[in-house]
Short mmCIF file of C-alpha atoms in Angstrom, two decimals:
data_model
loop_
_atom_site.label_atom_id
_atom_site.label_comp_id
_atom_site.label_asym_id
_atom_site.label_seq_id
_atom_site.Cartn_x
_atom_site.Cartn_y
_atom_site.Cartn_z
CA MET Q 101 14.94 -8.15 36.61
CA THR Q 102 14.96 -7.92 32.83
CA ASP Q 103 17.33 -9.05 30.08
CA TRP Q 104 18.34 -5.52 29.10
CA ALA Q 105 19.31 -4.73 32.71
CA SER Q 106 22.35 -7.08 32.74
CA GLY Q 107 21.47 -8.34 36.21
CA TYR Q 108 20.72 -4.88 37.63
CA VAL Q 109 17.42 -4.30 39.40
CA ALA Q 110 15.21 -2.49 36.88
CA ASP Q 111 11.64 -3.48 37.78
CA LEU Q 112 11.61 -0.78 40.48
CA ASP Q 113 12.50 2.87 39.98
CA TYR Q 114 15.49 3.85 42.12
CA VAL Q 115 14.66 5.79 45.25
CA PRO Q 116 14.65 9.60 44.70
CA GLY Q 117 17.77 11.19 46.13
CA PHE Q 118 20.03 14.21 46.11
CA TYR Q 119 23.74 13.82 46.85
CA ALA Q 120 25.50 17.00 47.96
CA GLU Q 121 28.91 15.38 47.53
CA GLN Q 122 28.36 15.42 43.74
CA MET Q 123 27.82 19.16 43.50
CA PRO Q 124 30.65 21.12 41.81
CA ALA Q 125 30.99 23.56 44.72
CA HIS Q 126 31.56 20.66 47.10
CA LEU Q 127 34.06 18.96 44.79
CA ASP Q 128 35.91 22.25 44.35
CA LEU Q 129 36.09 22.58 48.13
CA VAL Q 130 37.58 19.06 48.44
CA CYS Q 131 40.23 20.09 45.91
CA LEU Q 132 40.95 23.29 47.85
CA ILE Q 133 41.27 21.53 51.19
CA GLN Q 134 43.62 19.02 49.59
CA GLY Q 135 45.67 21.75 47.89
CA VAL Q 136 44.77 20.87 44.29
CA HIS Q 137 43.47 23.12 41.49
CA ALA Q 138 39.71 22.80 40.86
CA PRO Q 139 38.47 22.56 37.24
CA ARG Q 140 37.04 26.09 37.22
CA ARG Q 141 36.86 29.43 38.93
CA ALA Q 142 33.63 30.53 40.58
CA GLY Q 143 31.08 31.84 38.06
CA GLU Q 144 32.81 30.38 35.02
CA ARG Q 145 30.86 28.29 32.52
CA PHE Q 146 31.38 24.54 32.96
CA THR Q 147 30.16 21.18 31.74
CA TYR Q 148 28.95 18.37 34.01
CA CYS Q 149 28.01 14.74 33.42
CA GLU Q 150 26.23 12.33 35.78
CA LEU Q 151 26.47 8.63 34.90
CA GLY Q 152 23.59 6.63 36.29
CA CYS Q 153 21.47 9.65 37.28
CA GLY Q 154 18.46 7.67 38.59
CA LEU Q 155 15.47 10.02 38.88
CA GLY Q 156 17.69 13.00 38.20
CA GLU Q 157 17.22 15.07 41.33
CA THR Q 158 20.93 15.83 41.76
CA ALA Q 159 21.24 16.94 38.13
CA LEU Q 160 18.06 19.03 38.39
CA THR Q 161 19.29 20.78 41.56
CA LEU Q 162 22.67 21.43 39.98
CA ALA Q 163 21.12 22.91 36.82
CA ALA Q 164 18.88 25.13 38.91
CA CYS Q 165 21.82 26.50 40.92
CA HIS Q 166 24.09 26.93 37.89
CA PRO Q 167 22.52 28.64 34.87
CA GLU Q 168 26.11 28.95 33.53
CA ALA Q 169 26.43 25.13 33.39
CA GLU Q 170 25.66 22.61 30.65
CA VAL Q 171 24.47 19.48 32.45
CA HIS Q 172 24.18 16.01 30.89
CA ALA Q 173 22.68 13.12 32.83
CA PHE Q 174 22.42 9.52 31.63
CA ASP Q 175 20.65 6.38 32.85
CA PHE Q 176 19.90 3.09 31.11
CA ASN Q 177 16.41 2.87 32.71
CA PRO Q 178 13.86 4.60 30.44
CA ALA Q 179 11.45 5.16 33.34
CA HIS Q 180 14.10 7.19 35.19
CA ILE Q 181 14.80 9.35 32.16
CA ALA Q 182 11.09 9.92 31.46
CA TYR Q 183 10.56 11.08 35.08
CA ALA Q 184 13.60 13.37 35.09
CA SER Q 185 12.85 14.88 31.68
CA GLU Q 186 9.26 15.63 32.63
CA THR Q 187 10.40 17.30 35.87
CA ALA Q 188 12.88 19.44 33.91
CA ARG Q 189 10.10 20.42 31.52
CA ARG Q 190 7.74 21.31 34.37
CA ALA Q 191 10.49 23.39 36.00
CA GLY Q 192 11.40 25.20 32.76
CA LEU Q 193 15.05 24.11 32.89
CA GLY Q 194 16.83 24.34 29.54
CA ASN Q 195 20.42 23.60 30.58
CA VAL Q 196 19.99 20.00 31.69
CA HIS Q 197 19.80 17.15 29.14
CA PHE Q 198 18.58 13.68 30.16
CA ALA Q 199 19.18 10.72 27.85
CA GLU Q 200 18.58 7.00 28.01
CA ARG Q 201 21.97 5.48 27.37
CA SER Q 202 23.87 2.44 28.65
CA PHE Q 203 27.55 2.76 29.50
CA GLY Q 204 28.34 0.70 26.41
CA GLU Q 205 26.40 3.08 24.18
CA LEU Q 206 28.12 6.11 25.71
CA ALA Q 207 31.57 4.54 25.30
CA ALA Q 208 30.80 3.90 21.60
CA LEU Q 209 29.75 7.48 20.80
CA PRO Q 210 31.86 9.16 18.10
CA GLU Q 211 34.26 11.99 18.89
CA GLY Q 212 32.44 15.28 19.40
CA ALA Q 213 29.12 13.66 20.31
CA LEU Q 214 29.52 14.99 23.85
CA PRO Q 215 31.38 18.04 25.13
CA PRO Q 216 34.58 17.58 27.16
CA PHE Q 217 33.35 17.54 30.76
CA ASP Q 218 34.77 19.42 33.75
CA TYR Q 219 33.03 17.05 36.18
CA ILE Q 220 31.83 13.45 35.83
CA THR Q 221 30.14 11.80 38.79
CA LEU Q 222 28.87 8.26 39.59
CA HIS Q 223 26.84 7.71 42.74
CA GLY Q 224 26.17 4.12 43.79
CA ILE Q 225 27.12 2.63 40.42
CA TRP Q 226 30.60 1.16 40.45
CA THR Q 227 30.18 -1.78 42.82
CA TRP Q 228 26.73 -2.76 41.50
CA ILE Q 229 27.66 -3.35 37.84
CA ALA Q 230 29.55 -6.09 35.99
CA ARG Q 231 33.25 -5.79 35.23
CA GLU Q 232 32.60 -5.19 31.51
CA HIS Q 233 30.52 -2.15 32.40
CA GLN Q 234 33.17 -0.83 34.81
CA LEU Q 235 35.64 -0.89 31.93
CA GLU Q 236 33.10 0.95 29.73
CA VAL Q 237 32.94 3.65 32.41
CA VAL Q 238 36.76 3.94 32.39
CA ASP Q 239 36.59 4.35 28.61
CA ILE Q 240 33.99 7.12 29.01
CA LEU Q 241 36.22 8.90 31.51
CA SER Q 242 39.22 8.54 29.20
CA ARG Q 243 37.38 10.01 26.22
CA PHE Q 244 35.10 12.67 27.69
CA LEU Q 245 36.77 14.13 30.82
CA ARG Q 246 38.96 17.10 30.00
CA PRO Q 247 42.46 17.55 31.49
CA GLY Q 248 42.08 19.08 34.95
CA GLY Q 249 38.59 17.61 35.29
CA VAL Q 250 37.19 15.94 38.41
CA VAL Q 251 35.60 12.53 38.82
CA ALA Q 252 33.60 11.61 41.94
CA VAL Q 253 32.88 7.89 42.60
CA THR Q 254 30.83 6.61 45.51
CA TYR Q 255 30.95 2.88 46.13
CA ASN Q 256 30.74 -0.02 48.59
CA ALA Q 257 34.20 -0.37 50.10
CA GLN Q 258 36.31 -3.14 51.55
CA PRO Q 259 37.31 -4.20 54.14
CA GLY Q 260 34.29 -2.49 55.75
CA TRP Q 261 31.83 -4.78 53.96
CA SER Q 262 33.68 -8.00 54.73
CA ARG Q 263 31.55 -8.96 57.74
CA GLN Q 264 28.27 -8.14 55.96
CA MET Q 265 28.88 -9.93 52.66
CA PRO Q 266 27.29 -13.24 53.82
CA LEU Q 267 24.00 -11.41 54.27
CA GLN Q 268 24.01 -10.00 50.75
CA ARG Q 269 24.74 -13.43 49.26
CA LEU Q 270 21.95 -15.01 51.28
CA LEU Q 271 19.48 -12.31 50.25
CA HIS Q 272 20.48 -12.39 46.58
CA ASP Q 273 20.35 -16.18 46.22
CA PHE Q 274 17.10 -16.63 48.15
CA ALA Q 275 15.37 -13.80 46.26
CA ALA Q 276 16.45 -15.37 42.96
CA THR Q 277 14.25 -18.39 43.76
CA ARG Q 278 11.13 -16.25 44.28
CA GLU Q 279 8.62 -14.85 41.81
CA GLY Q 280 7.30 -11.32 41.66
CA ARG Q 281 8.76 -7.82 41.94
CA SER Q 282 12.08 -7.15 43.55
CA ASP Q 283 10.58 -5.40 46.59
CA ALA Q 284 8.42 -8.44 47.42
CA ARG Q 285 11.36 -10.80 46.89
CA VAL Q 286 13.75 -8.85 49.13
CA PHE Q 287 11.02 -8.73 51.82
CA GLU Q 288 10.82 -12.54 51.81
CA ALA Q 289 14.57 -12.89 51.65
CA LEU Q 290 15.11 -10.69 54.72
CA GLY Q 291 12.57 -12.76 56.67
CA PHE Q 292 14.47 -15.89 55.72
CA ALA Q 293 17.83 -14.31 56.67
CA ASP Q 294 16.47 -13.27 60.04
CA ALA Q 295 15.33 -16.83 60.69
CA VAL Q 296 18.79 -18.13 59.78
CA ARG Q 297 20.33 -15.61 62.18
CA LYS Q 298 18.02 -16.60 65.03
CA ALA Q 299 18.76 -20.28 64.44
CA GLY Q 300 22.44 -19.64 65.22
CA SER Q 301 24.21 -18.60 61.99
CA LEU Q 302 27.94 -18.29 62.49
CA ALA Q 303 28.25 -15.93 59.49
CA LEU Q 304 25.48 -13.36 59.85
CA GLU Q 305 26.21 -10.30 61.99
CA GLY Q 306 23.15 -9.91 64.20
CA GLU Q 307 23.14 -6.16 64.52
CA PHE Q 308 23.47 -5.69 60.75
CA VAL Q 309 20.57 -8.05 60.06
CA GLU Q 310 18.42 -6.17 62.62
CA VAL Q 311 19.24 -2.82 60.97
CA ASN Q 312 18.06 -4.13 57.63
CA MET Q 313 14.98 -5.75 59.14
CA ALA Q 314 14.02 -2.31 60.45
CA LYS Q 315 14.45 -0.90 56.93
CA ARG Q 316 12.21 -3.70 55.58
CA GLU Q 317 9.11 -1.85 56.84
CA ARG Q 318 9.83 1.37 54.95
CA GLY Q 319 12.69 0.93 52.51
CA LEU Q 320 12.12 -2.09 50.30
CA THR Q 321 13.02 -0.25 47.09
CA TYR Q 322 16.38 0.76 48.54
CA LEU Q 323 17.03 -2.75 49.88
CA ALA Q 324 16.26 -4.36 46.52
CA HIS Q 325 18.62 -1.99 44.69
CA GLU Q 326 21.32 -2.45 47.33
CA TYR Q 327 21.33 -6.22 47.67
CA LEU Q 328 19.74 -7.95 44.65
CA ASN Q 329 21.96 -6.82 41.79
CA GLY Q 330 23.73 -9.70 40.15
CA SER Q 331 27.16 -8.00 40.04
CA TRP Q 332 27.19 -6.62 43.59
CA LYS Q 333 30.84 -6.56 44.71
CA PRO Q 334 32.49 -4.16 47.17
CA VAL Q 335 36.07 -3.20 46.22
CA TYR Q 336 39.19 -1.93 47.93
CA HIS Q 337 40.18 1.67 47.28
CA ALA Q 338 43.47 0.52 45.75
CA ASP Q 339 41.60 -1.49 43.11
CA LEU Q 340 39.36 1.42 42.18
CA ALA Q 341 42.37 3.78 42.05
CA ALA Q 342 44.12 1.38 39.69
CA ASP Q 343 41.12 1.40 37.36
CA MET Q 344 40.89 5.20 37.51
CA ALA Q 345 44.60 5.40 36.65
CA ARG Q 346 43.72 3.83 33.27
CA ALA Q 347 41.99 7.15 32.53
CA LYS Q 348 44.99 9.11 33.93
CA LEU Q 349 43.08 9.98 37.09
CA THR Q 350 44.84 10.62 40.43
CA TYR Q 351 43.17 10.22 43.83
CA VAL Q 352 42.81 13.59 45.57
CA GLY Q 353 40.74 12.92 48.66
CA SER Q 354 37.40 11.99 50.17
CA ALA Q 355 34.24 13.95 49.46
CA THR Q 356 33.37 13.20 53.11
CA VAL Q 357 35.70 16.05 54.02
CA LEU Q 358 36.39 15.04 57.63
CA GLU Q 359 37.94 11.80 56.40
CA ASN Q 360 40.79 13.85 54.98
CA PHE Q 361 41.96 14.60 58.52
CA PRO Q 362 43.33 11.36 60.07
CA PRO Q 363 44.19 12.96 63.45
CA ILE Q 364 40.46 13.37 64.02
CA PHE Q 365 39.58 9.69 63.68
CA LEU Q 366 42.84 7.74 63.97
CA SER Q 367 45.04 7.17 67.02
CA GLU Q 368 48.69 8.12 67.00
CA GLU Q 369 49.68 4.47 66.60
CA GLN Q 370 47.26 4.03 63.69
CA ARG Q 371 48.55 7.15 61.95
CA ALA Q 372 52.14 5.86 62.29
CA LEU Q 373 51.13 2.57 60.59
CA VAL Q 374 49.39 4.50 57.78
CA ALA Q 375 52.48 6.63 57.25
CA ALA Q 376 54.75 3.56 57.20
CA ALA Q 377 52.65 1.78 54.55
CA PRO Q 378 53.52 2.03 50.84
CA ALA Q 379 51.72 5.05 49.29
CA ALA Q 380 49.39 2.85 47.24
CA MET Q 381 48.18 1.06 50.40
CA ARG Q 382 47.59 4.00 52.73
CA GLU Q 383 43.91 4.43 52.06
CA MET Q 384 43.33 0.72 52.50
CA VAL Q 385 45.20 0.77 55.81
CA LYS Q 386 43.09 3.72 56.96
CA ASP Q 387 39.99 1.69 56.10
CA HIS Q 388 41.13 -1.03 58.51
CA PHE Q 389 40.77 1.50 61.32
CA ASN Q 390 37.78 3.47 60.00
CA ALA Q 391 35.08 0.88 59.40
CA ARG Q 392 33.29 2.70 56.58
CA ILE Q 393 31.33 0.52 54.23
CA PHE Q 394 30.77 3.35 51.75
CA ARG Q 395 33.49 5.60 50.27
CA ARG Q 396 33.18 8.88 48.37
CA ASP Q 397 36.39 9.23 46.38
CA VAL Q 398 37.46 12.26 44.33
CA PHE Q 399 39.92 11.97 41.45
CA VAL Q 400 41.48 14.57 39.14
CA ARG Q 401 42.82 14.08 35.64
CA GLY Q 402 46.14 15.91 35.80
CA ALA Q 403 46.13 17.07 39.43
CA ARG Q 404 48.14 20.30 39.92
CA ALA Q 405 49.19 21.45 43.35
CA LEU Q 406 48.04 24.88 44.52
CA ALA Q 407 50.82 27.17 45.66
CA PRO Q 408 50.67 27.54 49.46
CA LEU Q 409 50.01 31.31 49.29
CA ALA Q 410 47.24 30.88 46.75
CA LYS Q 411 45.63 28.16 48.83
CA ALA Q 412 45.79 30.29 51.98
CA GLN Q 413 44.14 33.22 50.21
CA MET Q 414 41.40 31.04 48.78
CA MET Q 415 40.75 29.52 52.22
CA ASP Q 416 40.58 32.97 53.80
CA ASN Q 417 38.08 34.11 51.17
CA THR Q 418 35.76 31.12 51.67
CA ARG Q 419 32.43 32.39 52.96
CA LEU Q 420 30.21 30.54 55.42
CA THR Q 421 26.66 30.78 56.72
CA LEU Q 422 24.24 28.66 58.75
CA ALA Q 423 21.85 26.31 56.96
CA ALA Q 424 19.92 25.57 60.17
CA PRO Q 425 18.07 27.77 62.68
CA LYS Q 426 20.51 26.91 65.44
CA ALA Q 427 24.11 25.76 65.41
CA GLN Q 428 25.90 23.42 67.77
CA HIS Q 429 28.09 25.57 70.02
CA GLN Q 430 30.23 22.56 70.83
CA PRO Q 431 29.79 20.36 67.76
CA LYS Q 432 29.82 16.57 68.04
CA LEU Q 433 30.14 13.77 65.52
CA THR Q 434 29.63 10.07 65.95
CA LEU Q 435 32.20 8.08 63.98
CA SER Q 436 33.00 4.36 63.90
CA SER Q 437 35.73 5.06 66.47
CA GLY Q 438 33.23 6.71 68.82
CA GLU Q 439 31.86 10.18 69.52
CA ILE Q 440 34.10 13.17 68.93
CA GLU Q 441 33.44 16.52 70.56
CA PHE Q 442 35.18 19.57 69.16
CA LYS Q 443 35.94 21.76 72.15
CA SER Q 444 37.55 24.80 70.59
CA PRO Q 445 35.67 27.96 71.73
CA PHE Q 446 35.95 29.22 68.14
CA TYR Q 447 33.04 26.99 67.10
CA ALA Q 448 30.61 28.67 69.51
CA PHE Q 449 31.93 32.06 68.44
CA MET Q 450 31.53 31.15 64.75
CA ALA Q 451 27.97 29.94 65.36
CA GLU Q 452 26.99 33.23 66.97
CA VAL Q 453 28.51 35.33 64.20
CA LEU Q 454 26.93 33.30 61.40
CA THR Q 455 23.45 33.76 62.87
CA GLU Q 456 23.83 37.40 61.83
CA GLY Q 457 24.74 36.55 58.22
CA ASP Q 458 27.57 35.10 56.16
CA ALA Q 459 31.23 35.79 56.80
CA SER Q 460 34.56 34.69 55.34
CA LEU Q 461 37.11 32.76 57.36
CA ALA Q 462 39.39 35.77 57.26
CA GLU Q 463 36.60 38.03 58.59
CA LEU Q 464 35.79 35.57 61.38
CA ARG Q 465 39.40 35.37 62.51
CA ALA Q 466 39.95 39.14 62.25
CA ARG Q 467 37.14 40.08 64.64
CA PRO Q 468 38.57 41.54 67.86
CA ASP Q 469 36.49 39.18 70.01
CA ALA Q 470 37.57 36.04 68.14
CA PRO Q 471 39.21 33.29 70.23
CA PRO Q 472 42.16 31.32 68.77
CA ALA Q 473 40.97 29.43 65.69
CA PRO Q 474 41.70 25.91 64.41
CA SER Q 475 43.08 25.64 60.90
CA GLY Q 476 40.84 26.74 58.07
CA GLU Q 477 40.74 23.18 56.74
CA GLU Q 478 39.49 21.86 60.06
CA LEU Q 479 36.90 24.67 60.43
CA LEU Q 480 35.50 23.83 57.00
CA ALA Q 481 35.53 20.09 57.55
CA VAL Q 482 33.93 20.17 61.01
CA GLY Q 483 31.47 22.90 60.02
CA LEU Q 484 30.28 20.98 56.97
CA GLU Q 485 30.07 17.53 58.56
CA THR Q 486 28.20 18.77 61.62
CA ARG Q 487 25.93 21.07 59.50
CA ASN Q 488 27.25 23.89 61.67
CA ALA Q 489 28.12 25.86 58.54
CA VAL Q 490 27.81 25.74 54.76
CA THR Q 491 29.84 27.54 52.14
CA VAL Q 492 28.34 30.53 50.34
CA HIS Q 493 29.18 30.91 46.64
CA ARG Q 494 26.99 33.64 45.20
CA GLN Q 495 24.59 36.41 46.09
CA PRO Q 496 21.21 35.44 44.61
CA THR Q 497 19.59 37.68 42.03
CA GLN Q 498 15.83 37.87 41.60
CA SER Q 499 15.99 36.03 38.30
CA GLY Q 500 18.12 33.35 39.92
CA LEU Q 501 15.64 32.96 42.79
CA ASP Q 502 12.73 32.73 40.34
CA ARG Q 503 14.55 29.94 38.52
CA VAL Q 504 15.29 28.02 41.71
CA ARG Q 505 11.72 28.48 42.97
CA ALA Q 506 10.32 27.01 39.75
CA VAL Q 507 12.53 23.91 40.07
CA ASN Q 508 11.80 23.52 43.76
CA LEU Q 509 8.10 23.81 43.17
CA ALA Q 510 8.28 21.01 40.59
CA LEU Q 511 10.26 18.85 43.05
CA VAL Q 512 7.80 19.57 45.89
CA ARG Q 513 4.78 18.75 43.75
CA ASN Q 514 6.39 15.48 42.70
CA ALA Q 515 6.96 14.63 46.33
CA ILE Q 516 3.43 15.58 47.36
CA GLU Q 517 1.88 13.58 44.51
CA GLN Q 518 4.02 10.54 45.38
CA GLY Q 519 3.28 10.70 49.10
CA ARG Q 520 6.91 11.21 50.04
CA SER Q 521 7.70 12.61 53.51
CA THR Q 522 10.93 14.43 52.53
CA VAL Q 523 12.38 16.26 49.56
CA THR Q 524 15.65 18.08 48.84
CA LEU Q 525 15.32 21.55 47.38
CA ALA Q 526 17.88 23.71 45.59
CA ALA Q 527 19.53 26.61 47.43
CA LEU Q 528 21.15 29.17 45.14
CA ALA Q 529 23.47 30.94 47.56
CA ILE Q 530 25.17 27.70 48.71
CA GLU Q 531 24.89 26.03 45.26
CA SER Q 532 23.59 22.84 46.83
CA GLY Q 533 20.42 21.32 48.22
CA VAL Q 534 18.73 21.21 51.61
CA GLN Q 535 16.37 18.54 52.86
CA PHE Q 536 12.80 19.51 53.81
CA ALA Q 537 10.54 17.32 55.96
CA LEU Q 538 6.82 17.04 55.30
CA ILE Q 539 5.40 20.15 57.00
CA PRO Q 540 8.25 22.43 55.78
CA MET Q 541 7.65 20.98 52.30
CA LEU Q 542 3.96 21.92 52.49
CA VAL Q 543 4.80 25.42 53.77
CA TYR Q 544 7.24 25.86 50.89
CA GLU Q 545 4.59 24.90 48.36
CA ALA Q 546 2.14 27.36 49.91
CA LEU Q 547 4.65 30.20 49.94
CA ALA Q 548 5.88 29.51 46.42
CA THR Q 549 2.32 29.58 45.06
CA GLY Q 550 1.47 32.92 46.59
CA THR Q 551 0.08 32.22 50.05
CA PRO Q 552 1.01 35.11 52.35
CA ALA Q 553 3.79 34.46 54.86
CA GLU Q 554 1.29 34.58 57.70
CA THR Q 555 0.37 31.81 60.13
CA GLU Q 556 -3.35 31.43 59.52
CA PRO Q 557 -3.50 31.23 55.70
CA LEU Q 558 -0.36 29.07 55.59
CA ALA Q 559 -1.77 26.66 58.18
CA GLN Q 560 -5.02 26.28 56.20
CA ARG Q 561 -3.22 25.70 52.91
CA CYS Q 562 -0.95 23.09 54.54
CA LEU Q 563 -3.96 21.25 55.99
CA ASP Q 564 -5.63 21.25 52.59
CA LEU Q 565 -2.49 19.78 50.99
CA LEU Q 566 -2.13 17.20 53.75
CA HIS Q 567 -5.75 16.08 53.39
CA ALA Q 568 -5.36 15.93 49.60
CA ARG Q 569 -2.62 13.36 50.20
CA GLY Q 570 -5.06 11.33 52.28
CA GLU Q 571 -3.07 11.96 55.44
CA SER Q 572 -3.76 13.43 58.87
CA LEU Q 573 -1.74 15.49 61.30
CA ARG Q 574 -0.14 13.38 64.03
CA ARG Q 575 1.10 14.01 67.55
CA ASP Q 576 3.53 11.51 69.09
CA GLY Q 577 2.66 9.11 66.29
CA GLU Q 578 -1.09 9.23 66.94
CA VAL Q 579 -3.61 10.69 64.46
CA MET Q 580 -5.19 13.92 65.75
CA THR Q 581 -8.97 13.87 65.27
CA ASP Q 582 -10.29 16.94 67.04
CA PRO Q 583 -10.58 19.75 64.41
CA ASP Q 584 -9.58 22.47 66.85
CA GLU Q 585 -6.53 20.52 67.99
CA VAL Q 586 -5.58 19.83 64.37
CA HIS Q 587 -5.72 23.52 63.45
CA ASP Q 588 -3.85 24.51 66.61
CA GLY Q 589 -1.17 21.91 65.92
CA MET Q 590 -0.66 23.09 62.36
CA ARG Q 591 -0.68 26.76 63.39
CA ASN Q 592 2.01 26.07 65.97
CA SER Q 593 4.16 24.21 63.44
CA VAL Q 594 3.76 26.96 60.83
CA ALA Q 595 4.56 29.70 63.35
CA ILE Q 596 7.82 27.99 64.31
CA LEU Q 597 8.74 27.55 60.65
CA LEU Q 598 8.05 31.20 59.89
CA ALA Q 599 10.05 32.40 62.86
CA ASN Q 600 13.03 30.05 62.64
CA HIS Q 601 13.26 28.37 59.24
CA LEU Q 602 12.00 30.91 56.68
CA PRO Q 603 14.89 33.31 57.46
CA VAL Q 604 17.33 30.39 56.78
CA TRP Q 605 15.61 29.52 53.52
CA ARG Q 606 15.99 33.09 52.41
CA ARG Q 607 19.59 33.29 53.61
CA ILE Q 608 20.67 30.24 51.59
CA GLY Q 609 18.63 31.21 48.53
CA ALA Q 610 16.01 28.44 48.56
CA ILE Q 611 12.99 30.69 48.15
#
């Protein structure tokens, strides 16, 4: 750690990441489901600010999908801003502005130095910074969020973290006694914590230690950023809401949309207790029954209720499509309360219709062969959380696709150069991002640079890219050495991608 970092891990770049819950289209959908006016209408110009943008991949994806937006992204780590700025330059993006600023520097800016923002987001910031910096963030929100604007805050939440806090304290204090980079120190600290657990610790939760020991082999950067910050402190929703109220912000709902439907994950007795609790305590009481350690809260400055008729019309007009080759005909979700299976026949019907193209909720319900449908809110929540459906927001133009392709190509090349096995790419039609694994990433690079959409040339280009990374094709975890088997394996993978995935990439506007 360094003096300028105020106890925050800064000797390691943060892990690259894209967070769909920060995208304006998703935040607008949360507002719609909760019956609150969003900051804008579709297609309107808007301003967006990300505080603590890390390597900038969310801001880059957003700027690619929204040429009508003015995007500002800030981070106090100069290495993060250098990386993000260079990626924006390589991608030819002119509507995203990265700047190295601390929260204190932003809070001290004079009036007019920044535009009034429609959206301000903070991912993984609030519970990792000191109290003085939290108050600086509140000041930023007070000064630079316009009336009607949305704030999205993701954070470590209580009481879900209560059983795991002894592990963080042990890791933090042990690592503080070690020399070297944060990744090496957290590696040693986890080994020590595991030894304490095995010796009979009464405080460490065995399963949680084991989960983090598994991450130790492949996720040291994440573990260092998660556990070694000096101001790490999970908070209750009520305490965060009280701080947001200083900036005249009202809690609207969770960006994890299914969490806005208590009947799905709470029993009748639990729902009765939530309803009986004082309004300011209800989210905290929910969190006693839904053991989430991470919350994604959405707030609005001056929340205005949508009229029921207007909300119903907007719900009916919401368009959906598939972002995967196959949908679950009877979708399932695993929650802390157990596995939930959604048995309505409408989900299988919806999956079949959406394989043919996008459709609005009204169009789905109006089809003569449609079975009885759940509420529009439930359809959207279940569809999004199970990846059975995504919302469609625009019909891509050629210029828009060219723009997205340029950004995606820059992101793919970064990932290839850095030896990463996944990357999230922008998708114009759904105004969000979609994760690509290694072979799809290589296929995307080949297609975007002019390789014909044919199995043989694509397979050869992908093998060339793979070998340039110093890697080999694997089968069941074992390196394939026979050249004929290697080519056959890559050809088979490419053929499947061309048949099943390329149509989806085109449908969602990723290529």
